Amino acid sequence: MKKQLIILFLLISSFGSAQKSTSHYKKVYNYDEYKKDWALVKTITNTYGFIDRKGNEVVQAIYSKIFEFEIQKDGKKYAMFKNIAGQKISANEQKIGENLTLQYGFRYSTFQYMGAGEAYEFGQEKPNTRRPVTGVKNYRQWETIQNYGNFEPRFSLNYEINSSTSIKASYNRMAQYIHLVSNTAAATPVDVWTPSTNNIKPQLADQFALGLFKNFQDNTYETSLEVYYKDMQNQLDFIDNSDLLLNRYLEGDLLQGIGRAYGAEFYIKKNKGKFTGWISYTLSRTERQVNGLNNDDWFPNRFDRPHNLNTSVSYEFNQYWSASANFVLQSGTPVTFPTSRVQIQDYVIPYNVDATRNNFRVPTYHRLDFSVTKINKKKKPNQRWESNWVFSIYNAYNRRNPFTIYFRRNADVPINTEAVRLAIIGSIVPAVSYNFKF
Amino acid sequence: MKINKLIIYLSFLLPFIWACEDVIKVDLNESKAILTVDAFINQDIAKQTIRLSLTAPYFQNEVTPPVRGAIVTLTNTTQNRVYTFADKGNGNYEYISPNGSPIGSVGNEYVLFVSYNGQVYSSRCISNRTTLVDSIVYEFDERNNEPNNKTGYYAQFYGSDVKGKQDFYWIRSYKNNVYINSPFTINYASDGTRNSTPGLLGSDGLPFIPPIRSRVTDDNDPYQVGDSLRVEIWSINEETFEFLRQVESQMLNGGLFARIPENVRTNITAQSPNTQALGWFCVSEINKRGLKIKQLKEGDHLIQVTKVPNFDKVKFGTLIFPYNFIIS
């Protein structure tokens, strides 16, 4: 079974839906290319559909692209993402008085999970256990297996207290129909994506944010303080000992829970003078709660980095020479580590006795980079050719930041277990580069 | 723009980018000790052993602490017989048949009871049929003596799945009577292959395919002249097959694409809901065959086929598998 990820986007404007006349297509493709006796058609507004030999529109020409999601013996399975946003309603800006600006709008998105193909029904099982398949239903080509629709309202407010100070507040809701399922310890390209199905509900997120922005000394310094809270529904997770790759009954191994993310971001930037730079610091949390995992308690998400500090400074010596430095410090991401060893039939098996998820953190990531730039003098004042040299050092103090940590049995003494750190760029990297433009 | 005057100096030091692995020390959380029941027993007349232990901190590089003073009984509910396993004081609980008869036969149902510290744990299992170790062959292979590539005798075994229903097997091999416990040689099969689905595409009734056949040799430690080798095929059920798969994937987990560690499942249930036990219980029918590795003349690429020790009906030449091979 071949699995591919396909995202179908389409926008129908409020006037786009008027183009339903079946006789005028921009292009009619060959018959039988996708299905016997069907032809793909393209409308003037660049949306696609299908007509049969008689010219009847068998699939309404409202989709922007047609891709296969999954190929099966009896046909192809399609997932379609239709995004209806009345453009005129979707973004409204309103100024109230001198200082207050409101922006609000909404969009409505729908998602159709379509045949041809099989859809599965799963029975109940206690959480964190594979759910058995109780029913398989066959769907014909283009038959809708499951339909989802969501209103996605948004609202934002900007209040200018004076010329250098303003407050912003916003709320928005987002729906996501494509899900990432990954059980690798580190972020790797072997992530599996799955569409929303009859068993997987779309992810919904509501985000609230509030920020204070203030500039000082005639805009020499920009500062801001923002706080946010995000509430998430239908977060996708998976059972222990799940089988995520090439698994026809993948949905039986998946769990859905809730999530939350909140934090505060501090930012200060110096814009003017020989010495410029910025510092940003974010204190945040990203957590989720899934019944059956981590004893039903909240646990940190795999992308949770409570502290995140980024600084960048640069100094201009003169017209030609400048130097800059970056420093990055981030909390390590959470990982699940075993706490114990279980010995069965002389095999040493790692085990987490508290059944906790993401119970440990990879060590803090930090790195310092330097660079010196020399801008080459122009030989003539109106010369178009500009060039510069950059001498840089990446990872200046040679920190071996772990990309991931895993455990293994010692190759020589099988009863011994050890932790292994895997670093991708675990050394200092000097570089010289020459940039030019003309 | 006069292009011919342009000289581009481009130089950069090759970034010394490499991924590097090193062993580090990690402080793991304090772990609590959980009773582990290691009960893989068989319907052979040999001594049956159940090992009880506690889980230990992950980096405690020694055998897990034994559990003494437990009461371990096995009931064959089909034949209505009870066997008591004697505490040997080292975590092992043993049963030796006094009259040379096995604890039961294929299709019997068993219940295991373990009573420890006032708690009772139990598990249930029905024994399945197994298949025959048809023959064992080996060849001498001169290699570089690097890890996983050593000079020695590499053995394979032949056998076929029993036709009819989906069968699950655990093939265990022993070098000089010691079980080869490398995680790279866990050898389980569903019908004739590693993962068979019932139906047309399945491997019902087929001979065991490689690498199942060759996994009786540990590439890190192949056989040498004089070593004894024994292959046993244990019948297991689907849950045990799944358990072995989990054990294998948890032990081999690592590298760039390492998965999040997951807890292997257990089929030992505690009678009180507040307690917990780990481990696995399975009663198997077994078939075994062994040989001693003899010097082969250089240039011979094969083979020595064993005599059938307990099974007179199968003769050479009437082997069930359709493969051609030379018998020297």
CSV table of N, CA, C and O in Angstrom, one decimal, chain B residues 134-138 156-159 213 289 301-306 315-328:
chain,number,residue,atom,x,y,z
B,134,ASP,N,13.8,-29.7,11.0
B,134,ASP,CA,14.0,-30.8,10.0
B,134,ASP,C,15.5,-31.2,10.0
B,134,ASP,O,15.8,-32.3,10.0
B,135,SER,N,16.3,-30.2,9.9
B,135,SER,CA,17.8,-30.5,9.8
B,135,SER,C,18.5,-29.2,10.1
B,135,SER,O,18.0,-28.1,10.1
B,136,ILE,N,19.8,-29.4,10.4
B,136,ILE,CA,20.7,-28.3,10.6
B,136,ILE,C,21.9,-28.4,9.7
B,136,ILE,O,22.5,-29.5,9.6
B,137,VAL,N,22.3,-27.3,9.1
B,137,VAL,CA,23.5,-27.4,8.2
B,137,VAL,C,24.4,-26.3,8.7
B,137,VAL,O,24.0,-25.3,9.3
B,138,TYR,N,25.7,-26.4,8.3
B,138,TYR,CA,26.6,-25.3,8.7
B,138,TYR,C,27.7,-25.3,7.7
B,138,TYR,O,28.0,-26.2,7.0
B,156,GLN,N,22.6,-23.0,9.8
B,156,GLN,CA,21.2,-22.7,9.5
B,156,GLN,C,20.4,-23.9,9.8
B,156,GLN,O,20.9,-25.0,9.9
B,157,PHE,N,19.1,-23.7,10.0
B,157,PHE,CA,18.2,-24.9,10.3
B,157,PHE,C,17.1,-24.9,9.2
B,157,PHE,O,16.8,-23.8,8.6
B,158,TYR,N,16.6,-26.0,9.0
B,158,TYR,CA,15.5,-26.1,8.0
B,158,TYR,C,14.3,-26.7,8.7
B,158,TYR,O,14.4,-27.5,9.7
B,159,GLY,N,13.1,-26.2,8.3
B,159,GLY,CA,11.9,-26.7,8.9
B,159,GLY,C,10.7,-26.1,8.1
B,159,GLY,O,10.9,-25.1,7.4
B,213,ARG,N,15.9,-18.8,9.1
B,213,ARG,CA,16.7,-20.0,9.0
B,213,ARG,C,18.1,-19.8,9.6
B,213,ARG,O,18.7,-20.6,10.3
B,289,ARG,N,16.6,-30.2,18.2
B,289,ARG,CA,17.7,-31.0,17.5
B,289,ARG,C,19.0,-30.4,17.7
B,289,ARG,O,19.1,-29.1,17.7
B,301,HIS,N,31.9,-26.4,0.7
B,301,HIS,CA,31.0,-25.2,1.1
B,301,HIS,C,29.9,-25.7,2.0
B,301,HIS,O,29.3,-24.8,2.6
B,302,LEU,N,29.6,-26.9,2.0
B,302,LEU,CA,28.6,-27.3,2.9
B,302,LEU,C,29.1,-28.6,3.5
B,302,LEU,O,30.1,-29.1,3.0
B,303,ILE,N,28.7,-29.2,4.2
B,303,ILE,CA,27.4,-29.3,5.0
B,303,ILE,C,27.5,-30.5,5.9
B,303,ILE,O,28.1,-31.5,5.5
B,304,GLN,N,26.8,-30.5,6.9
B,304,GLN,CA,26.6,-31.7,7.6
B,304,GLN,C,25.1,-31.7,8.1
B,304,GLN,O,24.7,-30.8,8.6
B,305,VAL,N,24.5,-32.8,7.8
B,305,VAL,CA,23.1,-32.9,8.3
B,305,VAL,C,23.1,-33.8,9.4
B,305,VAL,O,23.7,-34.9,9.5
B,306,THR,N,22.3,-33.5,10.4
B,306,THR,CA,22.2,-34.3,11.6
B,306,THR,C,21.4,-35.5,11.4
B,306,THR,O,20.5,-35.6,10.6
B,315,LYS,N,13.3,-39.2,7.2
B,315,LYS,CA,14.6,-39.7,6.7
B,315,LYS,C,15.2,-38.6,5.8
B,315,LYS,O,14.5,-37.8,5.3
B,316,PHE,N,16.5,-38.7,5.6
B,316,PHE,CA,17.1,-37.8,4.6
B,316,PHE,C,16.4,-38.1,3.3
B,316,PHE,O,16.1,-39.2,2.9
B,317,GLY,N,16.3,-37.1,2.5
B,317,GLY,CA,15.7,-37.2,1.2
B,317,GLY,C,14.2,-37.1,1.2
B,317,GLY,O,13.6,-36.9,0.2
B,318,THR,N,13.6,-37.3,2.3
B,318,THR,CA,12.1,-37.1,2.4
B,318,THR,C,11.8,-35.8,3.0
B,318,THR,O,10.7,-35.6,3.6
B,319,LEU,N,12.8,-34.9,3.0
B,319,LEU,CA,12.6,-33.7,3.7
B,319,LEU,C,11.4,-32.9,3.0
B,319,LEU,O,11.2,-33.0,1.8
B,320,ILE,N,10.8,-32.1,3.8
B,320,ILE,CA,9.5,-31.5,3.3
B,320,ILE,C,9.8,-30.3,2.4
B,320,ILE,O,9.0,-29.9,1.6
B,321,PHE,N,11.0,-29.7,2.6
B,321,PHE,CA,11.2,-28.4,1.9
B,321,PHE,C,11.7,-28.6,0.5
B,321,PHE,O,12.3,-29.6,0.2
B,322,PRO,N,11.3,-27.7,-0.4
B,322,PRO,CA,11.6,-27.9,-1.8
B,322,PRO,C,13.0,-27.3,-2.2
B,322,PRO,O,13.2,-27.1,-3.4
B,323,TYR,N,13.9,-27.2,-1.3
B,323,TYR,CA,15.2,-26.6,-1.7
B,323,TYR,C,16.2,-27.6,-2.1
B,323,TYR,O,16.2,-28.7,-1.4
B,324,ASN,N,17.0,-27.3,-3.0
B,324,ASN,CA,18.1,-28.2,-3.4
B,324,ASN,C,19.3,-27.9,-2.6
B,324,ASN,O,19.7,-26.7,-2.5
B,325,PHE,N,19.9,-28.8,-2.0
B,325,PHE,CA,21.2,-28.6,-1.4
B,325,PHE,C,22.0,-29.8,-1.3
B,325,PHE,O,21.5,-30.9,-1.4
B,326,ILE,N,23.3,-29.6,-1.2
B,326,ILE,CA,24.2,-30.7,-1.3
B,326,ILE,C,24.4,-31.3,0.0
B,326,ILE,O,24.7,-30.6,1.0
B,327,ILE,N,24.4,-32.6,0.1
B,327,ILE,CA,24.8,-33.2,1.3
B,327,ILE,C,26.1,-33.9,1.1
B,327,ILE,O,26.2,-34.8,0.2
B,328,SER,N,27.1,-33.5,1.8
B,328,SER,CA,28.4,-34.1,1.6
B,328,SER,C,28.6,-35.4,2.3
B,328,SER,O,27.9,-35.7,3.2
